[in-house]
Short mmCIF file of C-alpha atoms and ligand atoms in Angstrom, two decimals:
data_model
loop_
_atom_site.label_atom_id
_atom_site.label_comp_id
_atom_site.label_asym_id
_atom_site.label_seq_id
_atom_site.Cartn_x
_atom_site.Cartn_y
_atom_site.Cartn_z
CA MET A 213 -43.85 -26.20 102.30
CA SER A 214 -46.75 -25.48 99.94
CA LYS A 215 -47.96 -21.94 99.55
CA PRO A 216 -51.31 -21.09 101.09
CA VAL A 217 -54.00 -21.45 98.43
CA LEU A 218 -55.21 -17.90 98.90
CA SER A 219 -51.89 -16.34 97.98
CA LEU A 220 -51.75 -18.43 94.81
CA ILE A 221 -55.17 -17.23 93.78
CA GLN A 222 -54.31 -13.64 94.61
CA SER A 223 -51.13 -13.69 92.57
CA ASP A 224 -53.14 -14.80 89.54
CA LEU A 225 -55.64 -11.96 89.77
CA PRO A 226 -54.82 -9.02 87.53
CA GLU A 227 -53.70 -6.03 89.51
CA LYS A 228 -55.52 -2.70 89.25
CA TRP A 229 -53.04 -1.29 86.72
CA GLN A 230 -53.39 -4.37 84.55
CA GLN A 231 -57.14 -4.01 84.59
CA ILE A 232 -56.73 -0.39 83.51
CA LEU A 233 -54.44 -1.41 80.62
CA SER A 234 -56.89 -4.03 79.45
CA ASP A 235 -59.73 -1.51 79.37
CA LEU A 236 -58.31 1.48 77.47
CA ILE A 237 -60.50 3.97 75.66
CA SER A 238 -60.10 3.12 71.98
CA GLU A 239 -63.15 4.72 70.37
CA PRO A 240 -63.46 8.48 69.78
CA LYS A 241 -67.18 8.25 70.54
CA GLU A 242 -66.52 6.97 74.03
CA LEU A 243 -64.11 9.77 74.85
CA LEU A 244 -66.53 12.37 73.41
CA ASP A 245 -69.29 11.02 75.64
CA ILE A 246 -67.09 11.12 78.74
CA LEU A 247 -66.08 14.71 77.99
CA GLY A 248 -69.48 15.91 76.79
CA LEU A 249 -68.08 17.02 73.44
CA ASP A 250 -69.64 17.13 69.99
CA GLY A 251 -67.55 15.14 67.50
CA SER A 252 -68.76 17.18 64.51
CA GLU A 253 -66.78 20.19 65.79
CA LYS A 254 -63.45 18.39 65.44
CA PRO A 255 -63.96 15.10 63.64
CA ALA A 256 -61.63 12.22 64.40
CA SER A 257 -59.70 10.88 61.44
CA LEU A 258 -60.45 7.25 60.73
CA ALA A 259 -57.30 6.98 58.61
CA ALA A 260 -55.25 8.22 61.59
CA ILE A 261 -56.78 5.67 63.95
CA ASP A 262 -56.29 3.00 61.37
CA SER A 263 -52.53 3.57 61.19
CA PHE A 264 -52.06 4.37 64.90
CA PRO A 265 -55.00 3.26 67.05
CA MET A 266 -56.48 5.40 69.76
CA LYS A 267 -55.43 4.25 73.24
CA ILE A 268 -56.17 6.27 76.35
CA PRO A 269 -56.08 5.02 79.93
CA ARG A 270 -59.13 6.08 81.91
CA PRO A 271 -57.19 7.70 84.78
CA PHE A 272 -55.61 10.03 82.18
CA ALA A 273 -58.96 10.86 80.55
CA LEU A 274 -60.37 11.73 83.99
CA ARG A 275 -57.86 14.57 84.24
CA MET A 276 -59.27 16.22 81.11
CA GLU A 277 -61.65 19.12 81.49
CA ARG A 278 -65.19 18.39 80.35
CA GLY A 279 -66.49 20.34 77.38
CA ASN A 280 -63.10 21.80 76.44
CA TRP A 281 -61.72 21.03 72.99
CA ARG A 282 -58.56 22.93 73.86
CA ASP A 283 -57.74 20.77 76.86
CA PRO A 284 -53.95 20.14 76.75
CA LEU A 285 -54.35 16.47 77.69
CA LEU A 286 -57.07 15.83 75.13
CA LEU A 287 -55.03 17.44 72.34
CA GLN A 288 -52.15 15.02 72.96
CA VAL A 289 -54.34 12.00 72.25
CA TRP A 290 -57.07 13.18 69.86
CA PRO A 291 -56.65 11.70 66.34
CA ALA A 292 -57.27 14.99 64.55
CA SER A 293 -57.94 15.23 60.82
CA GLU A 294 -54.69 17.25 60.49
CA GLU A 295 -52.85 13.94 60.86
CA GLU A 296 -53.74 13.28 57.24
CA ASN A 297 -51.81 16.36 56.05
CA GLN A 298 -48.96 15.38 53.77
CA VAL A 299 -45.90 17.53 54.44
CA PRO A 300 -42.71 16.64 52.53
CA GLU A 301 -40.35 17.28 55.50
CA LEU A 302 -42.30 14.91 57.74
CA VAL A 303 -41.36 11.26 57.20
CA THR A 304 -42.01 7.87 58.79
CA ASP A 305 -38.48 7.23 60.16
CA PRO A 306 -37.21 10.76 60.90
CA LEU A 307 -34.31 9.55 63.05
CA GLN A 308 -33.23 6.84 60.61
CA GLU A 309 -33.05 4.56 63.61
CA SER A 310 -33.05 1.45 61.48
CA SER A 311 -29.38 2.15 60.66
CA PHE A 312 -28.37 1.97 64.37
CA ASN A 313 -30.11 -1.32 64.95
CA PRO A 314 -27.32 -3.97 65.09
CA VAL A 315 -29.58 -6.67 66.55
CA PRO A 316 -33.38 -6.77 66.95
CA GLY A 317 -34.61 -4.74 69.91
CA LEU A 318 -31.37 -2.80 70.45
CA LEU A 319 -30.39 0.70 69.31
CA HIS A 320 -26.76 1.70 69.74
CA LYS A 321 -26.45 5.29 68.68
CA TYR A 322 -24.67 7.11 71.51
CA HIS A 323 -21.43 6.43 73.35
CA GLY A 324 -21.63 4.27 76.46
CA ARG A 325 -25.35 3.58 76.30
CA VAL A 326 -27.73 1.38 74.40
CA LEU A 327 -31.47 1.56 74.19
CA LEU A 328 -33.61 -1.56 74.31
CA THR A 329 -37.11 -1.52 72.89
CA ALA A 330 -38.03 -3.74 75.81
CA VAL A 331 -41.78 -3.83 75.37
CA PRO A 332 -43.74 -3.49 72.13
CA HIS A 333 -46.64 -1.43 73.41
CA CYS A 334 -47.53 1.67 75.39
CA ALA A 335 -50.25 2.46 77.88
CA ILE A 336 -51.28 5.47 75.81
CA HIS A 337 -50.91 6.54 72.22
CA CYS A 338 -49.57 10.07 72.01
CA ARG A 339 -50.40 11.43 68.58
CA TYR A 340 -47.05 13.27 68.20
CA CYS A 341 -45.06 10.09 68.86
CA PHE A 342 -41.98 9.63 66.70
CA ARG A 343 -42.34 5.87 67.03
CA ARG A 344 -45.85 5.83 65.62
CA HIS A 345 -44.57 4.19 62.45
CA PHE A 346 -42.01 1.97 64.19
CA ASP A 347 -41.96 -1.70 63.33
CA TYR A 348 -42.32 -3.13 66.84
CA ALA A 349 -43.12 -6.58 65.51
CA ALA A 350 -39.66 -6.83 63.94
CA ASN A 351 -37.98 -5.23 66.93
CA THR A 352 -39.32 -6.96 69.96
CA PRO A 353 -37.47 -10.21 70.30
CA GLY A 354 -39.48 -11.75 73.12
CA LYS A 355 -37.78 -13.60 75.93
CA THR A 356 -35.99 -16.21 73.84
CA GLY A 357 -34.89 -13.77 71.14
CA TRP A 358 -33.20 -11.53 73.71
CA GLN A 359 -30.01 -13.56 73.67
CA ALA A 360 -28.55 -11.63 70.71
CA ALA A 361 -29.18 -8.28 72.42
CA LEU A 362 -27.72 -9.49 75.73
CA ASP A 363 -24.69 -10.96 73.97
CA TYR A 364 -24.14 -7.63 72.20
CA ILE A 365 -24.15 -5.80 75.56
CA LYS A 366 -21.86 -8.38 77.18
CA ALA A 367 -19.38 -8.14 74.31
CA ASP A 368 -18.98 -4.35 74.45
CA GLY A 369 -17.30 -3.22 77.67
CA SER A 370 -17.95 0.45 76.82
CA ILE A 371 -21.68 0.03 77.44
CA GLU A 372 -22.27 1.32 80.98
CA GLU A 373 -25.88 2.28 80.79
CA VAL A 374 -28.83 0.35 79.43
CA ILE A 375 -31.93 2.34 78.64
CA LEU A 376 -35.19 0.46 78.70
CA SER A 377 -37.61 2.13 76.37
CA GLY A 378 -40.34 0.95 74.12
CA GLY A 379 -43.09 1.17 73.85
CA ASP A 380 -43.15 1.55 77.57
CA PRO A 381 -40.97 -0.76 79.68
CA LEU A 382 -43.28 -0.48 82.69
CA ALA A 383 -46.15 -1.85 80.59
CA ALA A 384 -44.41 -5.22 81.03
CA SER A 385 -45.32 -7.63 83.81
CA ASP A 386 -43.25 -7.61 86.98
CA LYS A 387 -42.12 -11.12 86.18
CA TYR A 388 -40.70 -10.12 82.81
CA LEU A 389 -39.03 -7.00 84.26
CA ASP A 390 -37.52 -9.05 87.04
CA TRP A 391 -36.03 -11.44 84.51
CA LEU A 392 -34.70 -8.69 82.24
CA LEU A 393 -33.17 -6.68 85.11
CA GLY A 394 -31.53 -9.85 86.41
CA GLU A 395 -29.92 -10.49 83.03
CA LEU A 396 -28.65 -6.92 82.74
CA GLU A 397 -27.34 -6.80 86.29
CA ALA A 398 -25.30 -9.91 85.60
CA VAL A 399 -23.19 -7.94 83.10
CA PRO A 400 -20.32 -6.48 85.17
CA HIS A 401 -19.76 -3.33 83.07
CA VAL A 402 -23.41 -2.28 83.24
CA THR A 403 -23.58 0.16 86.15
CA SER A 404 -26.76 2.02 85.39
CA ILE A 405 -30.23 1.16 84.15
CA ARG A 406 -32.57 3.82 82.94
CA PHE A 407 -36.30 3.56 82.35
CA HIS A 408 -37.98 5.82 79.84
CA THR A 409 -41.61 5.54 80.79
CA ARG A 410 -44.88 7.39 80.68
CA LEU A 411 -46.72 4.91 82.89
CA PRO A 412 -46.25 6.49 86.35
CA VAL A 413 -47.80 9.64 84.85
CA VAL A 414 -50.67 8.17 82.83
CA VAL A 415 -51.46 5.22 85.16
CA PRO A 416 -49.97 5.99 88.60
CA GLN A 417 -51.53 2.75 89.86
CA ARG A 418 -48.57 1.04 88.14
CA VAL A 419 -46.33 2.08 91.03
CA THR A 420 -47.21 -0.87 93.26
CA PRO A 421 -45.31 -2.12 96.33
CA LYS A 422 -44.24 -5.08 94.21
CA LEU A 423 -42.77 -2.89 91.48
CA ARG A 424 -41.02 -0.77 94.10
CA ARG A 425 -39.40 -3.84 95.67
CA LEU A 426 -38.32 -5.07 92.27
CA LEU A 427 -36.66 -1.75 91.37
CA GLN A 428 -35.03 -1.35 94.76
CA ARG A 429 -33.44 -4.76 94.69
CA SER A 430 -31.18 -3.71 91.85
CA ARG A 431 -27.40 -3.46 92.45
CA VAL A 432 -27.12 -0.82 89.70
CA ARG A 433 -28.15 2.83 89.78
CA THR A 434 -31.66 3.31 88.47
CA THR A 435 -32.86 6.42 86.78
CA ILE A 436 -36.48 6.88 85.87
CA VAL A 437 -37.15 9.36 83.10
CA VAL A 438 -40.86 10.01 82.99
CA HIS A 439 -42.60 11.77 80.19
CA CYS A 440 -45.01 14.54 80.98
CA ASN A 441 -45.87 17.51 78.78
CA HIS A 442 -48.24 19.57 80.87
CA GLY A 443 -48.61 20.36 84.56
CA ARG A 444 -52.24 19.23 84.46
CA GLU A 445 -51.03 15.65 83.95
CA LEU A 446 -49.65 15.73 87.49
CA ASP A 447 -52.61 15.34 89.84
CA SER A 448 -52.19 14.38 93.50
CA GLU A 449 -52.14 10.65 92.78
CA VAL A 450 -49.39 10.97 90.17
CA THR A 451 -47.44 13.27 92.48
CA ARG A 452 -47.68 10.70 95.24
CA ALA A 453 -46.56 7.83 92.97
CA LEU A 454 -43.54 9.79 91.73
CA SER A 455 -42.60 10.91 95.22
CA THR A 456 -42.51 7.29 96.45
CA LEU A 457 -40.12 6.39 93.65
CA ALA A 458 -37.90 9.29 94.69
CA THR A 459 -38.08 8.16 98.31
CA ASP A 460 -36.90 4.74 97.17
CA GLY A 461 -33.69 6.38 96.00
CA HIS A 462 -34.13 6.52 92.22
CA THR A 463 -33.11 9.56 90.24
CA LEU A 464 -36.22 11.05 88.65
CA LEU A 465 -36.11 13.17 85.53
CA ASN A 466 -38.69 14.32 83.01
CA GLN A 467 -38.65 14.74 79.30
CA SER A 468 -41.31 16.63 77.43
CA VAL A 469 -42.05 17.47 73.87
CA LEU A 470 -42.70 21.08 72.92
CA LEU A 471 -46.13 20.89 71.31
CA ARG A 472 -48.06 23.61 69.53
CA ASP A 473 -51.27 24.68 71.34
CA ILE A 474 -50.43 22.35 74.24
CA ASN A 475 -47.41 23.71 76.10
CA ASN A 476 -45.74 26.29 73.83
CA ASN A 477 -46.29 29.19 76.22
CA PRO A 478 -44.34 30.34 79.30
CA PRO A 479 -47.11 29.86 81.90
CA SER A 480 -47.61 26.20 80.92
CA LEU A 481 -43.90 25.45 80.96
CA VAL A 482 -43.40 27.23 84.29
CA GLU A 483 -46.28 25.32 85.85
CA LEU A 484 -44.93 22.04 84.45
CA SER A 485 -41.47 22.58 85.96
CA ARG A 486 -42.91 23.65 89.32
CA ARG A 487 -45.27 20.70 89.57
CA LEU A 488 -42.55 18.27 88.55
CA PHE A 489 -40.37 19.67 91.29
CA SER A 490 -43.16 19.14 93.83
CA ALA A 491 -43.18 15.50 92.74
CA HIS A 492 -39.38 15.24 93.20
CA VAL A 493 -38.74 15.22 89.45
CA LEU A 494 -36.29 17.52 87.68
CA PRO A 495 -36.82 18.66 84.08
CA TYR A 496 -34.31 17.06 81.74
CA TYR A 497 -35.10 17.49 78.05
CA LEU A 498 -37.60 19.60 76.18
CA HIS A 499 -37.64 18.07 72.70
CA LEU A 500 -38.57 19.90 69.57
CA PRO A 501 -41.07 17.59 67.89
CA ASP A 502 -39.48 14.99 65.66
CA ARG A 503 -40.28 15.51 62.02
CA VAL A 504 -42.60 12.56 61.74
CA ALA A 505 -45.46 12.18 59.27
CA GLY A 506 -48.88 12.99 60.74
CA THR A 507 -47.66 15.57 63.25
CA SER A 508 -47.68 18.84 61.27
CA HIS A 509 -50.21 20.38 63.69
CA PHE A 510 -47.83 19.89 66.66
CA GLN A 511 -44.69 21.39 65.11
CA VAL A 512 -42.96 24.30 66.88
CA SER A 513 -39.99 26.10 65.30
CA GLU A 514 -36.50 26.21 66.75
CA GLU A 515 -36.73 30.01 67.05
CA GLU A 516 -39.91 29.78 69.08
CA GLY A 517 -38.33 27.12 71.32
CA CYS A 518 -35.36 29.40 71.99
CA ARG A 519 -37.64 32.35 72.79
CA LEU A 520 -39.58 30.22 75.27
CA ILE A 521 -36.45 29.01 77.04
CA ALA A 522 -35.21 32.60 77.31
CA GLU A 523 -38.51 33.55 78.94
CA LEU A 524 -38.28 30.63 81.36
CA GLU A 525 -34.84 31.82 82.41
CA GLU A 526 -36.46 35.05 83.61
CA LEU A 527 -38.94 33.13 85.73
CA LEU A 528 -37.33 29.97 87.14
CA PRO A 529 -34.18 28.83 88.91
CA GLY A 530 -31.64 27.19 86.63
CA TYR A 531 -32.38 23.66 87.84
CA LEU A 532 -35.97 23.95 86.65
CA ILE A 533 -35.05 24.84 83.06
CA PRO A 534 -35.06 21.87 80.67
CA ARG A 535 -32.49 21.58 77.88
CA LEU A 536 -34.01 22.32 74.52
CA VAL A 537 -32.92 19.56 72.17
CA ARG A 538 -33.64 18.06 68.83
CA GLU A 539 -32.69 14.62 67.67
CA GLU A 540 -30.71 14.70 64.42
CA PRO A 541 -30.18 11.48 62.52
CA GLY A 542 -26.54 10.43 62.67
CA ALA A 543 -25.48 12.87 65.45
CA ALA A 544 -23.44 11.33 68.30
CA HIS A 545 -25.78 12.74 70.95
CA LYS A 546 -28.97 14.75 71.15
CA THR A 547 -28.42 18.14 69.60
CA ARG A 548 -28.63 20.91 72.16
CA ILE A 549 -30.45 23.93 70.78
CA LEU A 550 -30.34 25.95 74.02
C1 PLP B 712 -32.23 9.68 73.59
C2 PLP B 712 -31.50 8.46 73.36
C3 PLP B 712 -30.55 7.99 74.28
C4 PLP B 712 -30.26 8.72 75.57
O1 PLP B 712 -29.63 9.94 75.39
P1 PLP B 712 -29.23 10.81 76.67
O2 PLP B 712 -28.68 12.05 76.09
O3 PLP B 712 -28.26 10.00 77.44
O4 PLP B 712 -30.48 11.02 77.45
C5 PLP B 712 -29.86 6.85 73.99
N1 PLP B 712 -30.06 6.15 72.86
C6 PLP B 712 -30.97 6.56 71.94
C7 PLP B 712 -31.14 5.77 70.69
C8 PLP B 712 -31.72 7.71 72.15
O5 PLP B 712 -32.61 8.11 71.25
S1 SF4 B 713 -45.79 6.76 75.56
FE1 SF4 B 713 -43.95 7.42 74.46
S2 SF4 B 713 -43.54 5.81 72.95
FE2 SF4 B 713 -45.65 5.53 73.69
S3 SF4 B 713 -46.94 6.66 72.22
FE3 SF4 B 713 -46.48 8.06 73.90
S4 SF4 B 713 -44.64 9.16 73.21
FE4 SF4 B 713 -44.82 7.32 71.95
#
């Protein structure tokens, strides 16, 4: 039987989230106008945008406070002139990931789990990102090139968990995700699939009924690790989107980065943990910033991180305290600081 014409047309229309991703804010001037800010007070660096373009989804920008240069959401995405600072300890491949890259698109660093750079782009460009200098072009095989990565997973029975990262795996189309999940589920020793994604937080419209069906269909356990650095990122719409994913039976965790002037104070971290909990998400990791070039203005010391965790322990139940970690090149797991 042929499909009704209307449903064919509807399936070709871009969904709301796709429209949002095709209309990102990419010019400092536009963001300044939206926020009513004067660019001469904190000029954007053209060199910074040139090496790592500005990309901000509108629903995220709408959560920023107008007229406030210190807004914790704005500071995560503003291409500040400090990005041009040259600091010898900050390098372009701080994790030396290229040495754990046996086939394109796959990182095998830790026991029992591999990470796939499943999608070459993100919905947002976070200025502290450790992958800002990553060669996605060389590391995103595309559908046909995936065979080597899938063969690698099939050949190693110790791989139980596949982590879909990026970029952002949920920036992919449902069709592509459906295909990739199907391939991974066909490997008998893969029992768990994990998404590392910022999309449900920055564009909650991504959590559509179609995506939910696709994720629920899976025979394997799914974990969704979102990425949120400040409680203000979690408005009611984001909270609703995350709660539906929890209701669907996925394990929801959060990782954050400890960022100077954004969340390196106890009230912000307490609020973040509490709001995550309201959205059915538990804090997982609090990363010290990776030592990547262009991020000197975000760096927080290990000592300060430890002090902050100690203060959180006075204020929150144990299950709302994230693990303070740093990624060290060559270590067999993330290095627990506290
Ligand atoms: C962080 C990371 C993982 C996952 O580590 P967990 O401790 O299991 O969260 C896996 N592979 C790579 C390359 C990573 O960077
Ligand atoms: S969403 Fe993640 S990978 Fe993408 S720019 Fe932000 S921190 Fe980097």
